[in-house]
């Protein structure tokens, strides 16, 4: 068998198209870059078109492949439908969906507002439901044989652990874990893989204030067996694994990338 005839490797994403929501910065941008490095054509998504375009340019530069952008409101079913339609028309059918879009709101539960609660639910949970439903409809309707398609939901250590001041956020990430399992039950018979990636405490631009807080950083180091904050590069291998043929018999799992935080008391 020649090189050109050899089957793709277990971590090869060449010829695959991936949408990563909320990927104009932070963890989402790192996930998009990892998929592009593994060979996927990536669609960068964000609410700000300029920021998304800048992130796509950086990813295209780093991975050496064409990268696309798309902007739509992930909490609005009509916009989700239209956005996915535009991607299919301009880039081609999707093979990988990473539901990464999310937000955080911190406050004691007695002071948490209805608006903040509803925003968290819409952005962190409803968006994953809407996007997964939309791509699943396309994928189930396909009648021709193809490699397994993948949905990867982004959870958190708060999918399993609670912490004061973020009870509503923890509730949304717990919901992501159960949505992942339910989607796997529905979609595995259609050769669609559904799993979740759950980061621990990662050093990003969005957590820079926490990283700079000496007391909080000391708590993270003490609470994490690995003794440090996560680096964005720590997520590259796990997301490629969940997106690639290597995980074709993995269904409904939550993969914690947290330096061991959820493994200990």
PDB file of C-alpha atoms in Angstrom:
ATOM      1  CA  UNK A   1       0.000   0.000   0.000  1.00  0.00           C
ATOM      2  CA  UNK A   2       1.432   3.392  -0.982  1.00  0.00           C
ATOM      3  CA  UNK A   3       1.423   6.489   1.246  1.00  0.00           C
ATOM      4  CA  UNK A   4      -1.451   7.977  -0.762  1.00  0.00           C
ATOM      5  CA  UNK A   5      -3.499   4.796  -0.284  1.00  0.00           C
ATOM      6  CA  UNK A   6      -2.838   4.389   3.444  1.00  0.00           C
ATOM      7  CA  UNK A   7      -5.841   4.845   5.741  1.00  0.00           C
ATOM      8  CA  UNK A   8      -5.869   8.017   7.851  1.00  0.00           C
ATOM      9  CA  UNK A   9      -4.171   7.696  11.215  1.00  0.00           C
ATOM     10  CA  UNK A  10      -6.220   7.570  14.427  1.00  0.00           C
ATOM     11  CA  UNK A  11      -5.549  11.242  15.137  1.00  0.00           C
ATOM     12  CA  UNK A  12      -5.673  12.547  11.560  1.00  0.00           C
ATOM     13  CA  UNK A  13      -8.355  15.164  10.853  1.00  0.00           C
ATOM     14  CA  UNK A  14      -7.404  15.857   7.231  1.00  0.00           C
ATOM     15  CA  UNK A  15     -10.476  16.462   5.071  1.00  0.00           C
ATOM     16  CA  UNK A  16     -12.678  17.197   8.081  1.00  0.00           C
ATOM     17  CA  UNK A  17     -14.466  20.500   8.775  1.00  0.00           C
ATOM     18  CA  UNK A  18     -14.917  21.739  12.345  1.00  0.00           C
ATOM     19  CA  UNK A  19     -16.945  24.549  13.898  1.00  0.00           C
ATOM     20  CA  UNK A  20     -15.776  25.752  17.314  1.00  0.00           C
ATOM     21  CA  UNK A  21     -18.234  28.182  18.886  1.00  0.00           C
ATOM     22  CA  UNK A  22     -16.840  31.021  20.959  1.00  0.00           C
ATOM     23  CA  UNK A  23     -13.403  30.502  19.432  1.00  0.00           C
ATOM     24  CA  UNK A  24     -12.234  34.077  18.889  1.00  0.00           C
ATOM     25  CA  UNK A  25     -10.109  33.929  22.061  1.00  0.00           C
ATOM     26  CA  UNK A  26      -9.136  31.896  25.105  1.00  0.00           C
ATOM     27  CA  UNK A  27      -9.841  28.190  25.315  1.00  0.00           C
ATOM     28  CA  UNK A  28     -11.986  28.213  22.169  1.00  0.00           C
ATOM     29  CA  UNK A  29      -9.175  29.652  20.062  1.00  0.00           C
ATOM     30  CA  UNK A  30      -6.770  27.059  21.464  1.00  0.00           C
ATOM     31  CA  UNK A  31      -9.161  24.236  20.605  1.00  0.00           C
ATOM     32  CA  UNK A  32      -9.615  25.578  17.066  1.00  0.00           C
ATOM     33  CA  UNK A  33      -5.849  25.788  16.562  1.00  0.00           C
ATOM     34  CA  UNK A  34      -5.368  22.224  17.812  1.00  0.00           C
ATOM     35  CA  UNK A  35      -7.947  20.902  15.348  1.00  0.00           C
ATOM     36  CA  UNK A  36      -6.380  22.874  12.510  1.00  0.00           C
ATOM     37  CA  UNK A  37      -2.923  21.553  13.422  1.00  0.00           C
ATOM     38  CA  UNK A  38      -4.351  18.032  13.172  1.00  0.00           C
ATOM     39  CA  UNK A  39      -5.536  18.734   9.619  1.00  0.00           C
ATOM     40  CA  UNK A  40      -9.095  20.003   9.994  1.00  0.00           C
ATOM     41  CA  UNK A  41     -10.568  22.970   8.160  1.00  0.00           C
ATOM     42  CA  UNK A  42     -11.739  25.182  11.014  1.00  0.00           C
ATOM     43  CA  UNK A  43     -14.586  27.697  11.235  1.00  0.00           C
ATOM     44  CA  UNK A  44     -13.906  30.275  13.950  1.00  0.00           C
ATOM     45  CA  UNK A  45     -17.041  31.634  15.574  1.00  0.00           C
ATOM     46  CA  UNK A  46     -17.605  34.668  17.778  1.00  0.00           C
ATOM     47  CA  UNK A  47     -19.978  37.533  18.473  1.00  0.00           C
ATOM     48  CA  UNK A  48     -17.438  40.122  17.271  1.00  0.00           C
ATOM     49  CA  UNK A  49     -16.641  39.734  13.560  1.00  0.00           C
ATOM     50  CA  UNK A  50     -13.324  41.601  13.776  1.00  0.00           C
ATOM     51  CA  UNK A  51     -12.094  39.577  16.739  1.00  0.00           C
ATOM     52  CA  UNK A  52     -13.136  36.341  15.010  1.00  0.00           C
ATOM     53  CA  UNK A  53     -11.330  37.349  11.817  1.00  0.00           C
ATOM     54  CA  UNK A  54      -8.169  38.156  13.770  1.00  0.00           C
ATOM     55  CA  UNK A  55      -8.285  34.788  15.538  1.00  0.00           C
ATOM     56  CA  UNK A  56      -8.864  32.984  12.234  1.00  0.00           C
ATOM     57  CA  UNK A  57      -5.838  34.747  10.729  1.00  0.00           C
ATOM     58  CA  UNK A  58      -3.646  33.652  13.654  1.00  0.00           C
ATOM     59  CA  UNK A  59      -4.859  30.071  13.354  1.00  0.00           C
ATOM     60  CA  UNK A  60      -4.358  30.035   9.574  1.00  0.00           C
ATOM     61  CA  UNK A  61      -0.851  31.377  10.118  1.00  0.00           C
ATOM     62  CA  UNK A  62      -0.005  28.854  12.814  1.00  0.00           C
ATOM     63  CA  UNK A  63      -1.520  25.793  11.151  1.00  0.00           C
ATOM     64  CA  UNK A  64      -0.730  26.758   7.569  1.00  0.00           C
ATOM     65  CA  UNK A  65      -4.236  26.132   6.262  1.00  0.00           C
ATOM     66  CA  UNK A  66      -7.247  28.184   5.235  1.00  0.00           C
ATOM     67  CA  UNK A  67      -9.534  29.103   8.126  1.00  0.00           C
ATOM     68  CA  UNK A  68     -13.052  30.545   7.978  1.00  0.00           C
ATOM     69  CA  UNK A  69     -15.212  32.691  10.252  1.00  0.00           C
ATOM     70  CA  UNK A  70     -18.886  32.861  11.148  1.00  0.00           C
ATOM     71  CA  UNK A  71     -20.875  35.079  13.508  1.00  0.00           C
ATOM     72  CA  UNK A  72     -24.352  34.330  14.858  1.00  0.00           C
ATOM     73  CA  UNK A  73     -26.147  34.258  18.190  1.00  0.00           C
ATOM     74  CA  UNK A  74     -25.793  30.728  19.556  1.00  0.00           C
ATOM     75  CA  UNK A  75     -28.823  31.211  21.822  1.00  0.00           C
ATOM     76  CA  UNK A  76     -31.246  31.936  18.945  1.00  0.00           C
ATOM     77  CA  UNK A  77     -32.553  28.917  17.016  1.00  0.00           C
ATOM     78  CA  UNK A  78     -33.199  30.860  13.801  1.00  0.00           C
ATOM     79  CA  UNK A  79     -29.706  32.364  13.819  1.00  0.00           C
ATOM     80  CA  UNK A  80     -28.159  28.974  14.544  1.00  0.00           C
ATOM     81  CA  UNK A  81     -30.029  27.451  11.617  1.00  0.00           C
ATOM     82  CA  UNK A  82     -28.995  30.265   9.281  1.00  0.00           C
ATOM     83  CA  UNK A  83     -25.385  30.219  10.481  1.00  0.00           C
ATOM     84  CA  UNK A  84     -24.958  26.491   9.968  1.00  0.00           C
ATOM     85  CA  UNK A  85     -26.596  26.852   6.558  1.00  0.00           C
ATOM     86  CA  UNK A  86     -24.044  29.498   5.553  1.00  0.00           C
ATOM     87  CA  UNK A  87     -21.161  27.297   6.682  1.00  0.00           C
ATOM     88  CA  UNK A  88     -22.417  24.319   4.700  1.00  0.00           C
ATOM     89  CA  UNK A  89     -22.900  26.497   1.623  1.00  0.00           C
ATOM     90  CA  UNK A  90     -19.526  28.289   1.741  1.00  0.00           C
ATOM     91  CA  UNK A  91     -17.175  25.794   3.426  1.00  0.00           C
ATOM     92  CA  UNK A  92     -18.915  22.441   3.083  1.00  0.00           C
ATOM     93  CA  UNK A  93     -20.646  19.936   5.369  1.00  0.00           C
ATOM     94  CA  UNK A  94     -19.547  19.958   8.987  1.00  0.00           C
ATOM     95  CA  UNK A  95     -17.910  16.895  10.514  1.00  0.00           C
ATOM     96  CA  UNK A  96     -17.032  18.211  13.989  1.00  0.00           C
ATOM     97  CA  UNK A  97     -18.952  20.542  16.295  1.00  0.00           C
ATOM     98  CA  UNK A  98     -17.318  21.917  19.431  1.00  0.00           C
ATOM     99  CA  UNK A  99     -19.862  23.606  21.698  1.00  0.00           C
ATOM    100  CA  UNK A 100     -17.482  25.935  23.511  1.00  0.00           C
ATOM    101  CA  UNK A 101     -19.429  29.229  23.736  1.00  0.00           C
ATOM    102  CA  UNK A 102     -20.040  30.129  27.361  1.00  0.00           C
ATOM    103  CA  UNK A 103     -19.934  32.806  30.014  1.00  0.00           C
ATOM    104  CA  UNK A 104     -19.397  33.128  33.746  1.00  0.00           C
ATOM    105  CA  UNK A 105     -21.221  35.247  36.310  1.00  0.00           C
ATOM    106  CA  UNK A 106     -20.105  35.330  39.943  1.00  0.00           C
ATOM    107  CA  UNK A 107     -22.247  36.367  42.930  1.00  0.00           C
ATOM    108  CA  UNK A 108     -23.603  34.906  46.167  1.00  0.00           C
ATOM    109  CA  UNK A 109     -26.801  33.021  45.421  1.00  0.00           C
ATOM    110  CA  UNK A 110     -28.880  35.510  47.428  1.00  0.00           C
ATOM    111  CA  UNK A 111     -27.691  38.313  45.148  1.00  0.00           C
ATOM    112  CA  UNK A 112     -27.835  36.470  41.828  1.00  0.00           C
ATOM    113  CA  UNK A 113     -30.239  38.161  39.408  1.00  0.00           C
ATOM    114  CA  UNK A 114     -32.835  36.533  37.186  1.00  0.00           C
ATOM    115  CA  UNK A 115     -31.199  38.077  34.125  1.00  0.00           C
ATOM    116  CA  UNK A 116     -27.787  36.610  34.976  1.00  0.00           C
ATOM    117  CA  UNK A 117     -29.337  33.187  35.596  1.00  0.00           C
ATOM    118  CA  UNK A 118     -31.166  33.281  32.262  1.00  0.00           C
ATOM    119  CA  UNK A 119     -28.054  34.474  30.423  1.00  0.00           C
ATOM    120  CA  UNK A 120     -26.020  31.602  31.852  1.00  0.00           C
ATOM    121  CA  UNK A 121     -28.614  29.009  30.889  1.00  0.00           C
ATOM    122  CA  UNK A 122     -29.009  30.395  27.381  1.00  0.00           C
ATOM    123  CA  UNK A 123     -25.312  30.709  26.606  1.00  0.00           C
ATOM    124  CA  UNK A 124     -23.927  27.664  28.414  1.00  0.00           C
ATOM    125  CA  UNK A 125     -26.706  25.099  27.903  1.00  0.00           C
ATOM    126  CA  UNK A 126     -29.329  26.174  25.361  1.00  0.00           C
ATOM    127  CA  UNK A 127     -26.661  26.975  22.773  1.00  0.00           C
ATOM    128  CA  UNK A 128     -25.230  23.441  22.978  1.00  0.00           C
ATOM    129  CA  UNK A 129     -28.733  21.994  22.602  1.00  0.00           C
ATOM    130  CA  UNK A 130     -29.597  24.192  19.605  1.00  0.00           C
ATOM    131  CA  UNK A 131     -26.360  23.569  17.730  1.00  0.00           C
ATOM    132  CA  UNK A 132     -26.307  19.842  18.447  1.00  0.00           C
ATOM    133  CA  UNK A 133     -29.912  19.492  17.298  1.00  0.00           C
ATOM    134  CA  UNK A 134     -29.185  21.427  14.113  1.00  0.00           C
ATOM    135  CA  UNK A 135     -26.126  19.454  13.018  1.00  0.00           C
ATOM    136  CA  UNK A 136     -27.684  16.139  14.069  1.00  0.00           C
ATOM    137  CA  UNK A 137     -30.593  16.748  11.717  1.00  0.00           C
ATOM    138  CA  UNK A 138     -28.173  17.161   8.814  1.00  0.00           C
ATOM    139  CA  UNK A 139     -25.994  14.232   9.790  1.00  0.00           C
ATOM    140  CA  UNK A 140     -28.838  11.767  10.361  1.00  0.00           C
ATOM    141  CA  UNK A 141     -30.349  12.751   7.005  1.00  0.00           C
ATOM    142  CA  UNK A 142     -27.151  11.773   5.152  1.00  0.00           C
ATOM    143  CA  UNK A 143     -27.503   8.407   3.486  1.00  0.00           C
ATOM    144  CA  UNK A 144     -23.951   7.965   2.191  1.00  0.00           C
ATOM    145  CA  UNK A 145     -21.272   6.270   4.254  1.00  0.00           C
ATOM    146  CA  UNK A 146     -18.729   8.548   5.927  1.00  0.00           C
ATOM    147  CA  UNK A 147     -16.342   8.683   8.914  1.00  0.00           C
ATOM    148  CA  UNK A 148     -17.958   9.151  12.296  1.00  0.00           C
ATOM    149  CA  UNK A 149     -18.978  12.739  12.980  1.00  0.00           C
ATOM    150  CA  UNK A 150     -18.342  14.269  16.375  1.00  0.00           C
ATOM    151  CA  UNK A 151     -19.950  16.608  18.890  1.00  0.00           C
ATOM    152  CA  UNK A 152     -17.690  17.819  21.701  1.00  0.00           C
ATOM    153  CA  UNK A 153     -19.305  19.809  24.501  1.00  0.00           C
ATOM    154  CA  UNK A 154     -17.118  21.917  26.758  1.00  0.00           C
ATOM    155  CA  UNK A 155     -17.799  21.350  30.422  1.00  0.00           C
ATOM    156  CA  UNK A 156     -15.679  22.231  33.429  1.00  0.00           C
ATOM    157  CA  UNK A 157     -14.487  20.857  36.742  1.00  0.00           C
ATOM    158  CA  UNK A 158     -17.731  22.504  37.849  1.00  0.00           C
ATOM    159  CA  UNK A 159     -19.513  19.736  35.935  1.00  0.00           C
ATOM    160  CA  UNK A 160     -18.658  17.718  39.040  1.00  0.00           C
ATOM    161  CA  UNK A 161     -17.547  20.166  41.767  1.00  0.00           C
ATOM    162  CA  UNK A 162     -19.308  23.087  43.426  1.00  0.00           C
ATOM    163  CA  UNK A 163     -17.716  26.292  44.696  1.00  0.00           C
ATOM    164  CA  UNK A 164     -19.144  29.258  46.574  1.00  0.00           C
ATOM    165  CA  UNK A 165     -20.293  32.182  44.444  1.00  0.00           C
ATOM    166  CA  UNK A 166     -20.797  30.270  41.197  1.00  0.00           C
ATOM    167  CA  UNK A 167     -23.707  27.915  41.923  1.00  0.00           C
ATOM    168  CA  UNK A 168     -25.634  28.856  38.732  1.00  0.00           C
ATOM    169  CA  UNK A 169     -22.519  28.399  36.568  1.00  0.00           C
ATOM    170  CA  UNK A 170     -21.911  24.995  38.176  1.00  0.00           C
ATOM    171  CA  UNK A 171     -25.523  24.072  37.425  1.00  0.00           C
ATOM    172  CA  UNK A 172     -25.038  24.845  33.732  1.00  0.00           C
ATOM    173  CA  UNK A 173     -21.849  22.792  33.542  1.00  0.00           C
ATOM    174  CA  UNK A 174     -23.533  19.901  35.325  1.00  0.00           C
ATOM    175  CA  UNK A 175     -26.270  20.142  32.715  1.00  0.00           C
ATOM    176  CA  UNK A 176     -23.641  19.917  29.962  1.00  0.00           C
ATOM    177  CA  UNK A 177     -22.432  16.598  31.386  1.00  0.00           C
ATOM    178  CA  UNK A 178     -25.950  15.150  31.310  1.00  0.00           C
ATOM    179  CA  UNK A 179     -26.762  16.658  27.907  1.00  0.00           C
ATOM    180  CA  UNK A 180     -23.646  14.916  26.606  1.00  0.00           C
ATOM    181  CA  UNK A 181     -24.793  11.549  27.925  1.00  0.00           C
ATOM    182  CA  UNK A 182     -28.313  12.003  26.592  1.00  0.00           C
ATOM    183  CA  UNK A 183     -27.108  13.064  23.169  1.00  0.00           C
ATOM    184  CA  UNK A 184     -24.818  10.038  23.020  1.00  0.00           C
ATOM    185  CA  UNK A 185     -27.787   7.775  23.746  1.00  0.00           C
ATOM    186  CA  UNK A 186     -29.754   9.403  20.927  1.00  0.00           C
ATOM    187  CA  UNK A 187     -27.009   9.789  18.343  1.00  0.00           C
ATOM    188  CA  UNK A 188     -24.540   6.909  18.741  1.00  0.00           C
ATOM    189  CA  UNK A 189     -26.843   4.627  16.693  1.00  0.00           C
ATOM    190  CA  UNK A 190     -26.383   7.118  13.827  1.00  0.00           C
ATOM    191  CA  UNK A 191     -22.568   6.916  13.938  1.00  0.00           C
ATOM    192  CA  UNK A 192     -22.257  10.281  15.696  1.00  0.00           C
ATOM    193  CA  UNK A 193     -19.820  10.528  18.602  1.00  0.00           C
ATOM    194  CA  UNK A 194     -20.775  12.757  21.531  1.00  0.00           C
ATOM    195  CA  UNK A 195     -18.424  13.485  24.432  1.00  0.00           C
ATOM    196  CA  UNK A 196     -17.434  16.383  26.657  1.00  0.00           C
ATOM    197  CA  UNK A 197     -14.097  17.976  27.479  1.00  0.00           C
ATOM    198  CA  UNK A 198     -13.955  19.454  30.981  1.00  0.00           C
ATOM    199  CA  UNK A 199     -11.035  21.801  31.682  1.00  0.00           C
ATOM    200  CA  UNK A 200      -9.867  22.621  35.173  1.00  0.00           C
ATOM    201  CA  UNK A 201      -8.352  25.986  36.093  1.00  0.00           C
ATOM    202  CA  UNK A 202      -6.585  27.338  33.013  1.00  0.00           C
ATOM    203  CA  UNK A 203      -4.470  30.439  32.611  1.00  0.00           C
ATOM    204  CA  UNK A 204      -6.123  32.538  29.884  1.00  0.00           C
ATOM    205  CA  UNK A 205      -6.766  36.219  29.264  1.00  0.00           C
ATOM    206  CA  UNK A 206     -10.187  35.757  30.860  1.00  0.00           C
ATOM    207  CA  UNK A 207      -8.676  34.359  34.081  1.00  0.00           C
ATOM    208  CA  UNK A 208      -5.683  36.710  34.238  1.00  0.00           C
ATOM    209  CA  UNK A 209      -7.018  38.496  37.325  1.00  0.00           C
ATOM    210  CA  UNK A 210      -7.351  35.176  39.161  1.00  0.00           C
ATOM    211  CA  UNK A 211      -3.886  34.068  38.040  1.00  0.00           C
ATOM    212  CA  UNK A 212      -2.486  37.349  39.363  1.00  0.00           C
ATOM    213  CA  UNK A 213      -4.235  36.852  42.723  1.00  0.00           C
ATOM    214  CA  UNK A 214      -1.491  35.247  44.808  1.00  0.00           C
ATOM    215  CA  UNK A 215      -3.899  33.748  47.338  1.00  0.00           C
ATOM    216  CA  UNK A 216      -6.158  32.224  44.689  1.00  0.00           C
ATOM    217  CA  UNK A 217      -3.228  30.893  42.648  1.00  0.00           C
ATOM    218  CA  UNK A 218      -1.819  29.287  45.779  1.00  0.00           C
ATOM    219  CA  UNK A 219      -5.193  27.612  46.353  1.00  0.00           C
ATOM    220  CA  UNK A 220      -5.234  26.298  42.756  1.00  0.00           C
ATOM    221  CA  UNK A 221      -1.731  24.883  43.099  1.00  0.00           C
ATOM    222  CA  UNK A 222      -2.550  23.226  46.430  1.00  0.00           C
ATOM    223  CA  UNK A 223      -5.928  21.863  45.250  1.00  0.00           C
ATOM    224  CA  UNK A 224      -4.518  20.467  41.986  1.00  0.00           C
ATOM    225  CA  UNK A 225      -2.286  17.366  42.265  1.00  0.00           C
ATOM    226  CA  UNK A 226      -0.259  18.596  39.287  1.00  0.00           C
ATOM    227  CA  UNK A 227       0.480  21.721  41.334  1.00  0.00           C
ATOM    228  CA  UNK A 228      -0.195  24.346  38.666  1.00  0.00           C
ATOM    229  CA  UNK A 229      -2.677  26.140  36.455  1.00  0.00           C
ATOM    230  CA  UNK A 230      -3.458  24.457  33.153  1.00  0.00           C
ATOM    231  CA  UNK A 231      -1.828  25.806  29.999  1.00  0.00           C
ATOM    232  CA  UNK A 232      -3.811  26.028  26.765  1.00  0.00           C
ATOM    233  CA  UNK A 233      -1.434  23.548  25.132  1.00  0.00           C
ATOM    234  CA  UNK A 234      -2.673  20.941  27.649  1.00  0.00           C
ATOM    235  CA  UNK A 235      -6.035  20.872  25.805  1.00  0.00           C
ATOM    236  CA  UNK A 236      -4.668  20.175  22.309  1.00  0.00           C
ATOM    237  CA  UNK A 237      -4.240  16.416  22.595  1.00  0.00           C
ATOM    238  CA  UNK A 238      -7.549  15.756  24.388  1.00  0.00           C
ATOM    239  CA  UNK A 239      -9.689  17.714  21.909  1.00  0.00           C
ATOM    240  CA  UNK A 240      -7.991  16.079  18.917  1.00  0.00           C
ATOM    241  CA  UNK A 241      -8.564  12.657  20.514  1.00  0.00           C
ATOM    242  CA  UNK A 242     -12.283  13.340  20.937  1.00  0.00           C
ATOM    243  CA  UNK A 243     -12.566  14.705  17.381  1.00  0.00           C
ATOM    244  CA  UNK A 244     -10.576  11.950  15.681  1.00  0.00           C
ATOM    245  CA  UNK A 245     -11.173   8.292  14.746  1.00  0.00           C
ATOM    246  CA  UNK A 246      -9.179   7.314  17.857  1.00  0.00           C
ATOM    247  CA  UNK A 247     -12.309   7.931  19.970  1.00  0.00           C
ATOM    248  CA  UNK A 248     -14.878   6.248  17.710  1.00  0.00           C
ATOM    249  CA  UNK A 249     -15.942   3.803  20.461  1.00  0.00           C
ATOM    250  CA  UNK A 250     -15.979   6.468  23.187  1.00  0.00           C
ATOM    251  CA  UNK A 251     -19.507   7.734  23.837  1.00  0.00           C
ATOM    252  CA  UNK A 252     -21.112   9.953  26.471  1.00  0.00           C
ATOM    253  CA  UNK A 253     -17.921  10.524  28.447  1.00  0.00           C
ATOM    254  CA  UNK A 254     -16.699  13.628  30.259  1.00  0.00           C
ATOM    255  CA  UNK A 255     -12.924  13.877  29.908  1.00  0.00           C
ATOM    256  CA  UNK A 256     -11.549  16.017  32.738  1.00  0.00           C
ATOM    257  CA  UNK A 257      -8.341  17.861  31.875  1.00  0.00           C
ATOM    258  CA  UNK A 258      -7.714  19.301  35.307  1.00  0.00           C
ATOM    259  CA  UNK A 259      -4.347  18.130  36.626  1.00  0.00           C
ATOM    260  CA  UNK A 260      -6.158  15.645  38.865  1.00  0.00           C
ATOM    261  CA  UNK A 261      -8.415  18.128  40.691  1.00  0.00           C
ATOM    262  CA  UNK A 262     -11.561  15.997  40.375  1.00  0.00           C
ATOM    263  CA  UNK A 263      -9.684  12.826  41.322  1.00  0.00           C
ATOM    264  CA  UNK A 264      -8.883  13.852  44.886  1.00  0.00           C
ATOM    265  CA  UNK A 265     -10.512  15.342  47.978  1.00  0.00           C
TER     266      UNK A 265
END
